[in-house]
Amino acid sequence: MADRRDLLLLDAELRDAWGIDLGSMEDPGWWESLERDCPSELVTRFREIHQAYSQAEIGGGPQAERAERSFFDLAADDRLLGRVHSHRRPVIIDCAALVDDLLVSRGIVGPVLDAGCHAGYLSAWWARHESLEVVGCDLSRPALELGRRRCARLGRAAELVEGDLLPEGDEGRFELIVAVDVLPEEIGSGLRGLERLVSGLSENGWLVLSTGHRLDVAWSPLERVSGGLAELGLGFVDAGCLGGVVSPEQEPLGQNVFVFRRGGGGGLPGDCVERSRHDWPGFLEHAGDPDVPDREKSVAWYRARRR
Ligand SMILES: C[S@@+](CC[C@H](N)C(=O)[O-])C[C@H]1O[C@@H](n2cnc3c(N)ncnc32)[C@H](O)[C@@H]1O
């Protein structure tokens, strides 16, 4: 399990190499600091693109897809990348730590895919493991270009490629695929995306999946999800939670995460969402402790403290 030293290194790398730090787009001061630090044309463009993306309906067709693509392309601007992704910092930290734990505890080596990697901050982190071939895949060319430069600077051999969830020709290649906040939150297109990802797994490959909203809300009804997983030969292994305090001014945010295995595991439990919350009450107690620094208020930090 990730310990304090690992988490300090991760936190420092996210902050220093990628600008991902405490702070939320929902803090009143966030927009003020953007206006102070960036040219007004960039701020105006970001406001427009952010508004269009926030208003786009889930499953809203090509217009919503365009709004999402424009948002992530612009978020690859050097001046925006860290500020925008800071809003998801606890999820990013917890996802990095959860995957590190899985790699070690299950002895996973070889090709690993970070599906929807954006600039590849997570791919770069996992590429520390010399036994892995880390591939990050995204639709956003500007994000991939920025990510390649940053990975080169960090000396990390992550390969960042353009592709729709799975790089072309990579069927059956990956021992582990991580898909966090990338699949559509509408059951039809979500399950189609899942099918595409599963086609990229090796015979006994692992999948880490997190939908931003709870699984039974993002993909409803859960029985259909359960049937879809069974058809894809994907068994349930574990459920957990990613998230924490984004900024001192905001309530903690958490989201469910699931580990599946191709050709293994069991059926999706009907209470999988409830199970995913097992660490959340303990985490909230940890987060309420005034002696814990805000940057250490995420589920991975809570678990590291309990060791
Ligand atoms: C919210 S970000 C998540 C980034 C990263 N997975 C994380 O958890 O920090 C979503 C990313 O998924 C990418 N994306 C969305 N749909 C995609 C698709 N069909 N194929 C590849 N990337 C996609 C977006 O361009 C964006 O970079």
CSV table of C-alpha atoms and ligand atoms in Angstrom, one decimal:
chain,number,residue,atom,x,y,z
A,1,MET,CA,0.0,0.0,0.0
A,2,ALA,CA,1.3,3.5,-0.8
A,3,ASP,CA,3.0,5.0,2.2
A,4,ARG,CA,3.6,8.5,3.3
A,5,ARG,CA,6.9,8.8,1.4
A,6,ASP,CA,5.3,7.7,-1.9
A,7,LEU,CA,2.5,10.2,-1.4
A,8,LEU,CA,4.9,13.0,-0.7
A,9,LEU,CA,6.8,12.2,-3.9
A,10,LEU,CA,3.5,12.0,-5.9
A,11,ASP,CA,2.2,15.3,-4.5
A,12,ALA,CA,5.5,17.0,-5.3
A,13,GLU,CA,5.6,15.7,-8.8
A,14,LEU,CA,2.0,16.7,-9.5
A,15,ARG,CA,2.6,20.2,-8.2
A,16,ASP,CA,6.1,20.8,-9.7
A,17,ALA,CA,5.9,19.1,-13.0
A,18,TRP,CA,2.2,19.6,-13.8
A,19,GLY,CA,1.0,22.5,-11.7
A,20,ILE,CA,-1.7,20.3,-10.1
A,21,ASP,CA,-2.1,21.6,-6.5
A,22,LEU,CA,-4.8,22.4,-3.9
A,23,GLY,CA,-7.5,24.7,-5.3
A,24,SER,CA,-10.8,24.4,-7.1
A,25,MET,CA,-12.4,26.1,-10.1
A,26,GLU,CA,-15.4,26.5,-7.7
A,27,ASP,CA,-13.4,28.7,-5.3
A,28,PRO,CA,-14.4,32.4,-5.7
A,29,GLY,CA,-10.7,33.3,-5.9
A,30,TRP,CA,-9.9,30.9,-8.7
A,31,TRP,CA,-11.2,33.1,-11.6
A,32,GLU,CA,-9.6,36.2,-10.0
A,33,SER,CA,-6.2,34.5,-10.0
A,34,LEU,CA,-6.7,33.3,-13.6
A,35,GLU,CA,-7.5,36.9,-14.6
A,36,ARG,CA,-4.4,38.2,-12.7
A,37,ASP,CA,-2.0,35.7,-14.2
A,38,CYS,CA,-3.2,35.2,-17.8
A,39,PRO,CA,-3.9,37.4,-20.8
A,40,SER,CA,-7.5,38.6,-21.1
A,41,GLU,CA,-8.0,36.9,-24.5
A,42,LEU,CA,-7.1,33.5,-22.9
A,43,VAL,CA,-9.4,34.1,-19.9
A,44,THR,CA,-12.3,35.1,-22.2
A,45,ARG,CA,-11.8,32.0,-24.4
A,46,PHE,CA,-11.6,29.7,-21.4
A,47,ARG,CA,-14.8,31.2,-19.9
A,48,GLU,CA,-16.7,30.6,-23.1
A,49,ILE,CA,-15.4,27.1,-23.6
A,50,HIS,CA,-15.9,26.1,-19.9
A,51,GLN,CA,-19.5,27.4,-20.0
A,52,ALA,CA,-20.3,25.4,-23.1
A,53,TYR,CA,-18.8,22.3,-21.6
A,54,SER,CA,-20.6,22.7,-18.3
A,55,GLN,CA,-23.9,23.2,-20.0
A,56,ALA,CA,-23.5,20.3,-22.4
A,57,GLU,CA,-25.9,17.6,-21.6
A,58,ILE,CA,-24.7,14.1,-20.8
A,59,GLY,CA,-25.3,12.0,-23.9
A,60,GLY,CA,-25.9,15.3,-25.8
A,61,GLY,CA,-24.6,14.0,-29.1
A,62,PRO,CA,-22.0,15.6,-31.4
A,63,GLN,CA,-22.4,19.1,-30.0
A,64,ALA,CA,-21.7,17.9,-26.4
A,65,GLU,CA,-18.7,15.9,-27.7
A,66,ARG,CA,-17.4,19.0,-29.5
A,67,ALA,CA,-17.7,21.0,-26.3
A,68,GLU,CA,-15.8,18.4,-24.3
A,69,ARG,CA,-13.0,18.2,-26.9
A,70,SER,CA,-12.6,22.0,-27.0
A,71,PHE,CA,-12.5,22.1,-23.2
A,72,PHE,CA,-9.7,19.4,-23.0
A,73,ASP,CA,-7.8,20.9,-25.9
A,74,LEU,CA,-7.7,24.3,-24.3
A,75,ALA,CA,-7.0,22.8,-20.8
A,76,ALA,CA,-3.7,21.6,-22.4
A,77,ASP,CA,-2.5,25.2,-22.5
A,78,ASP,CA,0.5,25.4,-20.2
A,79,ARG,CA,-1.1,28.3,-18.3
A,80,LEU,CA,-4.3,26.3,-17.7
A,81,LEU,CA,-3.3,22.7,-17.3
A,82,GLY,CA,-2.5,22.6,-13.6
A,83,ARG,CA,-5.2,25.1,-12.5
A,84,VAL,CA,-7.9,23.1,-14.3
A,85,HIS,CA,-6.8,19.7,-13.2
A,86,SER,CA,-6.3,20.8,-9.6
A,87,HIS,CA,-10.1,20.5,-9.2
A,88,ARG,CA,-9.6,16.7,-9.5
A,89,ARG,CA,-6.4,16.5,-7.5
A,90,PRO,CA,-7.6,14.1,-4.7
A,91,VAL,CA,-9.1,11.7,-7.4
A,92,ILE,CA,-5.8,11.8,-9.3
A,93,ILE,CA,-3.7,11.1,-6.2
A,94,ASP,CA,-5.9,8.3,-5.1
A,95,CYS,CA,-6.0,6.8,-8.6
A,96,ALA,CA,-2.2,6.9,-8.8
A,97,ALA,CA,-1.9,5.2,-5.4
A,98,LEU,CA,-4.6,2.6,-6.0
A,99,VAL,CA,-3.0,1.5,-9.3
A,100,ASP,CA,0.5,1.4,-7.7
A,101,ASP,CA,-1.0,-0.9,-5.0
A,102,LEU,CA,-2.7,-3.1,-7.6
A,103,LEU,CA,0.5,-3.5,-9.6
A,104,VAL,CA,2.5,-4.6,-6.6
A,105,SER,CA,-0.2,-6.7,-4.9
A,106,ARG,CA,-1.2,-8.6,-8.1
A,107,GLY,CA,2.3,-8.7,-9.6
A,108,ILE,CA,1.1,-6.9,-12.8
A,109,VAL,CA,3.9,-6.3,-15.3
A,110,GLY,CA,4.1,-5.5,-19.1
A,111,PRO,CA,1.8,-3.2,-21.1
A,112,VAL,CA,-0.6,-0.9,-19.2
A,113,LEU,CA,-3.0,1.6,-20.8
A,114,ASP,CA,-4.1,4.9,-19.3
A,115,ALA,CA,-7.3,5.4,-21.3
A,116,GLY,CA,-8.2,9.1,-21.6
A,117,CYS,CA,-4.8,10.2,-20.1
A,118,HIS,CA,-5.1,13.9,-21.1
A,119,ALA,CA,-1.5,15.2,-20.7
A,120,GLY,CA,-0.4,11.9,-19.2
A,121,TYR,CA,0.4,13.0,-15.6
A,122,LEU,CA,-0.8,9.5,-14.4
A,123,SER,CA,1.0,7.7,-17.2
A,124,ALA,CA,4.2,9.5,-16.3
A,125,TRP,CA,3.8,8.5,-12.6
A,126,TRP,CA,3.3,4.8,-13.4
A,127,ALA,CA,6.2,4.8,-15.9
A,128,ARG,CA,8.5,4.8,-12.8
A,129,HIS,CA,7.9,1.1,-12.7
A,130,GLU,CA,10.6,-0.4,-14.9
A,131,SER,CA,8.6,-3.6,-15.4
A,132,LEU,CA,5.8,-1.7,-17.2
A,133,GLU,CA,5.3,-0.4,-20.7
A,134,VAL,CA,3.0,2.5,-20.1
A,135,VAL,CA,0.8,3.8,-22.9
A,136,GLY,CA,-1.5,6.8,-22.5
A,137,CYS,CA,-4.2,7.3,-25.1
A,138,ASP,CA,-6.4,10.4,-25.6
A,139,LEU,CA,-8.3,12.3,-28.3
A,140,SER,CA,-6.7,15.6,-27.5
A,141,ARG,CA,-3.6,16.2,-29.6
A,142,PRO,CA,-2.6,19.4,-27.7
A,143,ALA,CA,-2.7,17.5,-24.4
A,144,LEU,CA,-0.6,14.6,-25.8
A,145,GLU,CA,2.0,17.1,-27.3
A,146,LEU,CA,2.3,18.9,-23.9
A,147,GLY,CA,2.5,15.5,-22.1
A,148,ARG,CA,5.3,14.2,-24.4
A,149,ARG,CA,7.4,17.3,-23.6
A,150,ARG,CA,6.8,16.9,-19.8
A,151,CYS,CA,7.5,13.2,-19.8
A,152,ALA,CA,10.8,13.8,-21.7
A,153,ARG,CA,11.7,16.4,-19.0
A,154,LEU,CA,10.8,13.9,-16.2
A,155,GLY,CA,12.8,11.1,-18.0
A,156,ARG,CA,9.7,8.9,-18.0
A,157,ALA,CA,9.2,6.4,-20.9
A,158,ALA,CA,5.4,6.7,-21.2
A,159,GLU,CA,4.2,6.5,-24.8
A,160,LEU,CA,1.4,9.0,-25.4
A,161,VAL,CA,-0.7,8.2,-28.5
A,162,GLU,CA,-3.9,9.6,-30.1
A,163,GLY,CA,-6.8,7.2,-30.2
A,164,ASP,CA,-10.4,6.6,-29.3
A,165,LEU,CA,-10.1,4.8,-25.9
A,166,LEU,CA,-7.8,2.1,-27.4
A,167,PRO,CA,-4.8,2.7,-29.6
A,168,GLU,CA,-5.2,1.3,-33.1
A,169,GLY,CA,-4.1,-2.3,-33.4
A,170,ASP,CA,-3.7,-2.9,-29.7
A,171,GLU,CA,-6.4,-5.5,-29.3
A,172,GLY,CA,-5.6,-8.1,-26.6
A,173,ARG,CA,-2.4,-6.2,-25.6
A,174,PHE,CA,-2.8,-4.8,-22.1
A,175,GLU,CA,-2.4,-6.4,-18.7
A,176,LEU,CA,-4.1,-3.5,-17.1
A,177,ILE,CA,-6.3,-0.7,-18.4
A,178,VAL,CA,-7.2,2.3,-16.2
A,179,ALA,CA,-10.3,4.3,-17.3
A,180,VAL,CA,-11.1,7.0,-14.8
A,181,ASP,CA,-13.6,9.7,-15.8
A,182,VAL,CA,-13.3,8.9,-19.5
A,183,LEU,CA,-16.3,6.7,-20.5
A,184,PRO,CA,-19.5,8.4,-21.3
A,185,GLU,CA,-22.0,8.7,-18.4
A,186,GLU,CA,-24.9,7.2,-20.3
A,187,ILE,CA,-25.4,3.5,-20.2
A,188,GLY,CA,-25.6,2.7,-24.0
A,189,SER,CA,-22.4,4.6,-25.0
A,190,GLY,CA,-20.8,3.8,-21.7
A,191,LEU,CA,-21.1,0.0,-22.2
A,192,ARG,CA,-20.0,0.4,-25.9
A,193,GLY,CA,-16.9,2.2,-24.6
A,194,LEU,CA,-16.4,-0.6,-22.0
A,195,GLU,CA,-16.5,-3.2,-24.7
A,196,ARG,CA,-13.9,-1.4,-26.7
A,197,LEU,CA,-11.6,-1.2,-23.6
A,198,VAL,CA,-12.1,-4.9,-22.8
A,199,SER,CA,-11.0,-5.8,-26.4
A,200,GLY,CA,-7.7,-4.2,-25.4
A,201,LEU,CA,-7.2,-6.5,-22.4
A,202,SER,CA,-5.0,-9.6,-22.4
A,203,GLU,CA,-6.8,-12.9,-21.5
A,204,ASN,CA,-6.6,-12.3,-17.8
A,205,GLY,CA,-6.1,-8.5,-17.9
A,206,TRP,CA,-7.3,-6.1,-15.2
A,207,LEU,CA,-9.5,-3.1,-15.5
A,208,VAL,CA,-9.8,-0.1,-13.1
A,209,LEU,CA,-13.0,1.9,-13.8
A,210,SER,CA,-14.4,5.0,-12.3
A,211,THR,CA,-17.4,6.9,-13.5
A,212,GLY,CA,-17.5,10.5,-12.0
A,213,HIS,CA,-21.1,10.0,-10.8
A,214,ARG,CA,-22.0,6.9,-8.8
A,215,LEU,CA,-22.1,3.9,-11.1
A,216,ASP,CA,-25.8,3.2,-10.6
A,217,VAL,CA,-26.6,6.8,-11.5
A,218,ALA,CA,-24.1,7.1,-14.4
A,219,TRP,CA,-25.2,3.8,-15.8
A,220,SER,CA,-28.7,2.8,-14.9
A,221,PRO,CA,-30.1,0.3,-14.4
A,222,LEU,CA,-27.3,-1.6,-12.6
A,223,GLU,CA,-28.8,-5.0,-13.7
A,224,ARG,CA,-28.0,-4.0,-17.3
A,225,VAL,CA,-24.5,-3.1,-16.3
A,226,SER,CA,-24.2,-6.4,-14.5
A,227,GLY,CA,-25.4,-8.3,-17.6
A,228,GLY,CA,-23.1,-6.3,-19.8
A,229,LEU,CA,-20.1,-7.2,-17.7
A,230,ALA,CA,-21.0,-10.8,-17.7
A,231,GLU,CA,-21.3,-10.8,-21.5
A,232,LEU,CA,-17.8,-9.2,-21.8
A,233,GLY,CA,-16.4,-11.8,-19.4
A,234,LEU,CA,-15.4,-9.2,-16.9
A,235,GLY,CA,-15.6,-10.3,-13.2
A,236,PHE,CA,-15.9,-8.0,-10.2
A,237,VAL,CA,-12.8,-8.0,-7.9
A,238,ASP,CA,-13.1,-4.9,-5.6
A,239,ALA,CA,-14.8,-1.6,-5.0
A,240,GLY,CA,-13.3,1.5,-3.4
A,241,CYS,CA,-13.4,5.3,-3.4
A,242,LEU,CA,-11.3,8.0,-4.8
A,243,GLY,CA,-11.3,11.6,-3.6
A,244,GLY,CA,-11.0,14.1,-0.8
A,245,VAL,CA,-10.5,17.8,-0.1
A,246,VAL,CA,-10.0,19.8,-3.3
A,247,SER,CA,-9.6,23.1,-1.5
A,248,PRO,CA,-10.0,24.3,2.1
A,249,GLU,CA,-13.2,26.2,1.0
A,250,GLN,CA,-15.0,23.2,-0.4
A,251,GLU,CA,-16.7,20.0,0.9
A,252,PRO,CA,-14.7,16.8,0.2
A,253,LEU,CA,-15.6,15.1,-3.1
A,254,GLY,CA,-15.5,11.4,-3.6
A,255,GLN,CA,-16.3,8.9,-6.4
A,256,ASN,CA,-16.6,5.2,-6.7
A,257,VAL,CA,-13.9,3.0,-8.4
A,258,PHE,CA,-14.1,-0.6,-9.3
A,259,VAL,CA,-11.5,-3.3,-10.1
A,260,PHE,CA,-12.5,-6.0,-12.6
A,261,ARG,CA,-10.6,-8.9,-14.2
A,262,ARG,CA,-11.1,-10.5,-17.5
A,263,GLY,CA,-11.9,-14.2,-17.1
A,264,GLY,CA,-11.9,-13.9,-13.3
A,265,GLY,CA,-13.6,-12.4,-10.3
A,266,GLY,CA,-17.4,-12.7,-9.7
A,267,GLY,CA,-20.7,-11.1,-10.7
A,268,LEU,CA,-21.2,-7.5,-9.9
A,269,PRO,CA,-22.7,-7.3,-6.4
A,270,GLY,CA,-26.0,-5.4,-6.2
A,271,ASP,CA,-24.5,-3.4,-3.3
A,272,CYS,CA,-21.3,-2.5,-5.2
A,273,VAL,CA,-21.8,1.2,-4.8
A,274,GLU,CA,-22.4,0.9,-1.0
A,275,ARG,CA,-19.3,-1.3,-0.8
A,276,SER,CA,-17.2,1.3,-2.6
A,277,ARG,CA,-17.8,3.6,0.3
A,278,HIS,CA,-16.1,1.5,3.0
A,279,ASP,CA,-13.3,4.0,3.6
A,280,TRP,CA,-15.3,7.2,3.3
A,281,PRO,CA,-16.6,7.5,7.0
A,282,GLY,CA,-13.0,6.9,8.3
A,283,PHE,CA,-11.7,9.4,5.7
A,284,LEU,CA,-14.2,12.1,6.8
A,285,GLU,CA,-13.0,11.7,10.4
A,286,HIS,CA,-9.4,12.0,9.2
A,287,ALA,CA,-10.3,15.1,7.1
A,288,GLY,CA,-12.0,16.7,10.1
A,289,ASP,CA,-8.8,16.5,12.2
A,290,PRO,CA,-7.4,20.0,12.4
A,291,ASP,CA,-3.8,18.6,12.7
A,292,VAL,CA,-4.0,17.0,9.2
A,293,PRO,CA,-2.8,19.4,6.4
A,294,ASP,CA,-5.3,20.0,3.7
A,295,ARG,CA,-3.0,18.5,1.1
A,296,GLU,CA,-3.1,15.2,3.0
A,297,LYS,CA,-6.9,14.9,3.0
A,298,SER,CA,-7.6,12.2,0.4
A,299,VAL,CA,-8.5,8.5,0.8
A,300,ALA,CA,-5.0,7.3,-0.1
A,301,TRP,CA,-3.5,9.6,2.6
A,302,TYR,CA,-6.1,8.3,5.1
A,303,ARG,CA,-5.1,4.7,4.3
A,304,ALA,CA,-1.4,5.5,4.6
A,305,ARG,CA,-2.0,7.0,8.1
A,306,ARG,CA,-3.7,3.8,9.2
A,307,ARG,CA,-0.8,1.5,8.3
B,1,LIG,C1,-11.7,14.2,-17.0
B,1,LIG,S1,-10.3,13.8,-18.0
B,1,LIG,C2,-9.6,12.5,-17.1
B,1,LIG,C3,-8.2,12.4,-17.3
B,1,LIG,C4,-7.5,11.2,-16.5
B,1,LIG,N1,-8.1,9.9,-16.8
B,1,LIG,C5,-7.7,11.4,-15.0
B,1,LIG,O1,-8.4,10.7,-14.3
B,1,LIG,O2,-7.1,12.4,-14.5
B,1,LIG,C6,-11.1,13.0,-19.4
B,1,LIG,C7,-10.1,12.8,-20.6
B,1,LIG,O3,-10.6,11.8,-21.4
B,1,LIG,C8,-10.4,12.1,-22.8
B,1,LIG,N2,-11.4,11.4,-23.6
B,1,LIG,C9,-12.7,11.6,-23.6
B,1,LIG,N3,-13.3,10.7,-24.5
B,1,LIG,C10,-12.2,9.9,-25.0
B,1,LIG,C11,-12.1,8.8,-25.9
B,1,LIG,N4,-13.2,8.3,-26.5
B,1,LIG,N5,-10.9,8.3,-26.2
B,1,LIG,C12,-9.8,8.9,-25.6
B,1,LIG,N6,-9.8,9.9,-24.7
B,1,LIG,C13,-11.0,10.4,-24.4
B,1,LIG,C14,-10.5,13.6,-22.8
B,1,LIG,O4,-9.9,14.2,-23.9
B,1,LIG,C15,-9.8,14.0,-21.4
B,1,LIG,O5,-8.5,14.2,-21.6
